[in-house]
């Protein structure tokens, strides 16, 4: 049985290495002395005849040494055995790995490195740094876009800006906006919060101080397009609160 990478140890680091192998389309097999094997990717060491690179994915130094000795006893070449440590790895780094390495260059880089992969650790730090710098630029770009939209439509609230600036495909679709997105019904008259009734937010904001305001959040069950407005949860609640026994003497 042959593979590009033999992953020795299937803890946190092993799973991350597996992600890198998949991203770079490297063939792999997994050996773990302390886990029950599941799936065809798990093998015993005796099953492996050729592995271009063996990565020991164990954090404990004694365990690393035991794994190395076991590999050497089975006549694996010491030069293909490496110990890898990925620290606080994130799956979002995988794209950066793909930008930095091909399948061949990844294996060659690690094979040319020392047993503890000290040179690779420096490259890994660069990958993390570049990723963070890229994310900062993306956030700054979104902030600039958000500022332009806010400056162009100062009189609109956030949801109205979403409706005004987003690409319109149909009456019911997904609106994209910097930092988040939301589903909406474009056929409704109110382009602020997409309530069934148009809301006079100016009057609402400047209402009598004794008039209480309750905002109900929910799914389509709350909006309930298929029932009469008076039968919706919000309208029923408004009626109960404005009843003699319900509102404590305040209008709602």
Coordinates of C-alpha atoms in Angstrom, one line a residue:
X1 CA 0.0 0.0 0.0
X2 CA 1.4 3.4 -1.0
X3 CA 0.5 7.0 -0.1
X4 CA 2.0 10.5 -0.3
X5 CA 1.6 11.2 3.4
X6 CA 1.3 8.9 6.3
X7 CA -0.4 10.7 9.2
X8 CA 0.8 9.2 12.5
X9 CA -1.6 10.1 15.3
X10 CA -5.2 11.3 14.7
X11 CA -5.7 13.8 17.4
X12 CA -6.3 17.5 16.8
X13 CA -3.0 18.0 14.8
X14 CA -3.6 14.8 12.8
X15 CA -7.0 16.1 11.7
X16 CA -5.5 19.4 10.7
X17 CA -2.8 17.7 8.6
X18 CA -5.5 15.6 7.0
X19 CA -7.3 18.8 6.0
X20 CA -4.1 20.1 4.4
X21 CA -3.6 16.8 2.5
X22 CA -7.2 17.0 1.2
X23 CA -6.7 20.7 0.2
X24 CA -3.5 19.9 -1.7
X25 CA -5.0 16.6 -3.1
X26 CA -2.3 14.5 -1.5
X27 CA -3.0 10.8 -1.0
X28 CA -2.9 9.8 2.7
X29 CA -3.3 7.1 5.2
X30 CA -3.7 7.3 9.0
X31 CA -2.1 5.3 11.8
X32 CA -3.2 5.8 15.4
X33 CA -2.0 3.5 18.2
X34 CA -4.7 4.7 20.6
X35 CA -7.8 5.1 18.6
X36 CA -10.2 2.5 17.2
X37 CA -9.8 2.6 13.4
X38 CA -12.8 3.5 11.3
X39 CA -13.0 3.8 7.6
X40 CA -10.5 2.8 4.9
X41 CA -8.1 5.6 5.6
X42 CA -7.0 3.9 8.8
X43 CA -4.3 1.3 8.4
X44 CA -1.7 -0.5 10.4
X45 CA 1.9 0.3 9.9
X46 CA 2.6 -3.1 8.5
X47 CA 0.1 -2.3 5.7
X48 CA 2.2 0.7 4.4
X49 CA 4.9 -0.3 2.0
X50 CA 5.8 3.2 0.7
X51 CA 5.1 6.7 2.1
X52 CA 6.8 9.7 0.6
X53 CA 6.4 11.6 3.8
X54 CA 5.5 10.5 7.4
X55 CA 4.2 13.2 9.8
X56 CA 4.1 12.3 13.5
X57 CA 1.2 14.4 14.8
X58 CA 1.7 13.8 18.5
X59 CA 2.4 16.6 21.0
X60 CA 4.0 14.5 23.8
X61 CA 7.8 14.1 23.2
X62 CA 7.9 10.6 24.6
X63 CA 5.1 9.6 22.3
X64 CA 6.9 11.2 19.4
X65 CA 10.0 9.2 20.2
X66 CA 8.1 6.0 20.5
X67 CA 6.4 6.5 17.2
X68 CA 9.8 7.3 15.5
X69 CA 11.4 4.2 16.9
X70 CA 8.5 2.0 15.8
X71 CA 8.8 3.4 12.3
X72 CA 12.6 2.8 12.2
X73 CA 12.1 -0.8 13.4
X74 CA 9.9 -1.3 10.4
X75 CA 12.7 0.0 8.1
X76 CA 11.1 3.3 7.2
X77 CA 13.8 5.9 6.2
X78 CA 14.5 8.4 8.9
X79 CA 14.7 11.2 6.4
X80 CA 11.0 10.9 5.5
X81 CA 9.9 11.0 9.2
X82 CA 9.0 14.4 10.6
X83 CA 7.3 15.8 13.7
X84 CA 4.7 18.5 12.9
X85 CA 3.1 21.0 15.2
X86 CA 0.4 23.3 13.9
X87 CA -0.5 25.1 17.1
X88 CA -3.7 27.0 16.9
X89 CA -4.6 25.9 13.4
X90 CA -7.8 27.1 11.7
X91 CA -9.5 25.6 8.7
X92 CA -9.5 29.1 7.2
X93 CA -5.7 28.8 6.7
X94 CA -6.2 26.0 4.2
X95 CA -6.7 28.4 1.3
X96 CA -3.4 30.1 2.2
X97 CA -1.7 26.7 2.2
X98 CA -3.1 26.1 -1.3
X99 CA -1.8 29.5 -2.4
X100 CA 1.7 28.8 -1.0
X101 CA 2.2 25.1 -1.9
X102 CA 1.5 22.6 -4.6
X103 CA 1.2 19.0 -3.7
X104 CA 4.8 18.4 -4.8
X105 CA 6.3 21.5 -3.2
X106 CA 4.7 20.8 0.1
X107 CA 6.2 17.3 0.3
X108 CA 9.6 18.5 -1.0
X109 CA 9.7 21.5 1.5
X110 CA 9.1 19.2 4.4
X111 CA 11.5 16.5 3.2
X112 CA 14.3 19.0 2.9
X113 CA 13.6 20.3 6.4
X114 CA 15.0 18.9 9.7
X115 CA 13.2 16.4 11.9
X116 CA 11.3 19.1 13.9
X117 CA 10.4 21.0 10.8
X118 CA 11.9 24.3 12.1
X119 CA 12.0 25.9 8.6
X120 CA 8.4 24.9 8.0
X121 CA 7.4 26.5 11.3
X122 CA 8.7 29.8 10.0
X123 CA 6.8 29.4 6.7
X124 CA 3.7 28.5 8.8
X125 CA 4.1 31.7 10.8
X126 CA 4.2 33.7 7.5
X127 CA 1.1 31.9 6.3
X128 CA -0.8 32.9 9.5
X129 CA 0.6 36.5 9.2
X130 CA -0.4 36.8 5.5
X131 CA -3.9 35.4 6.3
X132 CA -4.5 37.9 9.1
X133 CA -3.3 40.8 6.9
X134 CA -5.6 39.6 4.2
X135 CA -8.6 39.5 6.6
X136 CA -7.8 43.0 7.9
X137 CA -7.8 44.3 4.3
X138 CA -11.1 42.6 3.6
X139 CA -12.6 44.1 6.7
X140 CA -11.3 47.6 5.9
X141 CA -12.7 47.2 2.3
X142 CA -16.1 46.3 3.8
X143 CA -15.9 49.2 6.2
X144 CA -15.1 51.6 3.3
X145 CA -18.1 50.2 1.3
X146 CA -20.3 50.5 4.4
X147 CA -19.2 54.2 4.9
X148 CA -20.0 55.0 1.2
X149 CA -23.5 53.5 1.5
X150 CA -24.1 55.4 4.8
X151 CA -22.9 58.7 3.3
X152 CA -25.0 58.2 0.2
X153 CA -28.2 57.3 2.0
X154 CA -28.0 59.1 5.4
X155 CA -31.7 59.2 5.8
X156 CA -32.2 55.5 5.6
X157 CA -31.7 52.9 8.3
X158 CA -29.6 49.8 7.7
X159 CA -32.4 47.6 6.4
X160 CA -33.5 50.3 4.0
X161 CA -30.0 50.6 2.7
X162 CA -29.9 46.8 2.2
X163 CA -32.9 47.0 0.0
X164 CA -31.7 50.1 -1.9
X165 CA -28.2 48.9 -2.7
X166 CA -28.4 45.2 -3.1
X167 CA -28.7 43.3 -6.3
X168 CA -32.4 42.5 -6.9
X169 CA -33.3 39.2 -8.4
X170 CA -36.9 38.5 -7.3
X171 CA -39.5 39.6 -4.9
X172 CA -38.3 37.0 -2.4
X173 CA -34.5 36.6 -2.2
X174 CA -31.4 37.0 -0.1
X175 CA -30.0 40.5 0.4
X176 CA -26.3 40.8 0.8
X177 CA -24.8 43.6 2.9
X178 CA -21.4 44.3 4.5
X179 CA -21.1 42.0 7.6
X180 CA -24.4 40.1 7.2
X181 CA -27.2 39.1 4.9
X182 CA -31.0 38.7 5.3
X183 CA -33.9 37.2 3.5
X184 CA -36.6 39.7 2.5
X185 CA -39.9 40.1 0.7
X186 CA -39.5 42.9 -1.8
X187 CA -43.2 43.0 -2.6
X188 CA -44.1 44.6 0.8
X189 CA -44.7 48.4 0.9
X190 CA -42.4 49.1 3.9
X191 CA -38.8 49.0 2.9
X192 CA -37.5 49.5 6.4
X193 CA -38.0 46.3 8.4
X194 CA -40.3 44.6 5.9
X195 CA -43.3 44.6 8.2
X196 CA -46.7 43.8 6.7
X197 CA -47.9 47.3 7.6
X198 CA -45.9 50.4 6.7
X199 CA -44.5 51.8 9.9
X200 CA -44.2 55.6 10.7
X201 CA -40.9 55.3 12.6
X202 CA -40.8 59.1 13.1
X203 CA -44.1 59.2 14.9
X204 CA -43.2 56.0 16.8
X205 CA -39.9 57.6 18.0
X206 CA -41.7 60.8 19.1
X207 CA -44.8 59.1 20.7
X208 CA -46.2 60.2 24.0
X209 CA -43.9 59.2 26.9
X210 CA -46.7 57.1 28.5
X211 CA -47.3 55.0 25.3
X212 CA -45.4 51.7 25.6
X213 CA -43.7 50.1 22.6
X214 CA -43.3 46.4 22.2
X215 CA -41.2 45.0 19.3
X216 CA -41.8 41.3 18.4
X217 CA -39.1 39.3 16.7
X218 CA -39.6 36.0 15.1
X219 CA -39.8 33.8 12.0
X220 CA -42.4 33.7 9.3
X221 CA -44.8 32.4 12.0
X222 CA -44.6 35.9 13.6
X223 CA -45.2 37.7 10.3
X224 CA -47.9 35.1 9.2
X225 CA -48.7 36.4 5.7
X226 CA -51.4 33.7 5.3
X227 CA -53.6 35.0 8.2
X228 CA -55.5 38.2 8.7
X229 CA -53.4 41.0 10.3
X230 CA -55.7 41.1 13.4
X231 CA -55.0 37.4 14.0
X232 CA -51.2 37.7 14.0
X233 CA -49.3 37.2 17.3
X234 CA -48.3 40.9 17.4
X235 CA -51.8 42.2 16.9
X236 CA -53.3 39.7 19.4
X237 CA -50.7 40.8 21.9
X238 CA -51.4 44.5 21.3
X239 CA -55.1 43.8 21.9
X240 CA -54.5 41.9 25.1
X241 CA -52.2 44.7 26.4
X242 CA -54.7 47.4 25.6
X243 CA -57.5 45.5 27.3
X244 CA -58.7 46.7 30.7
X245 CA -56.9 43.8 32.5
X246 CA -53.8 43.6 30.4
X247 CA -51.7 46.7 30.1
X248 CA -51.4 48.2 33.6
X249 CA -53.2 51.4 32.6
X250 CA -50.7 52.3 29.8
X251 CA -51.5 52.4 26.1
X252 CA -49.6 50.0 23.8

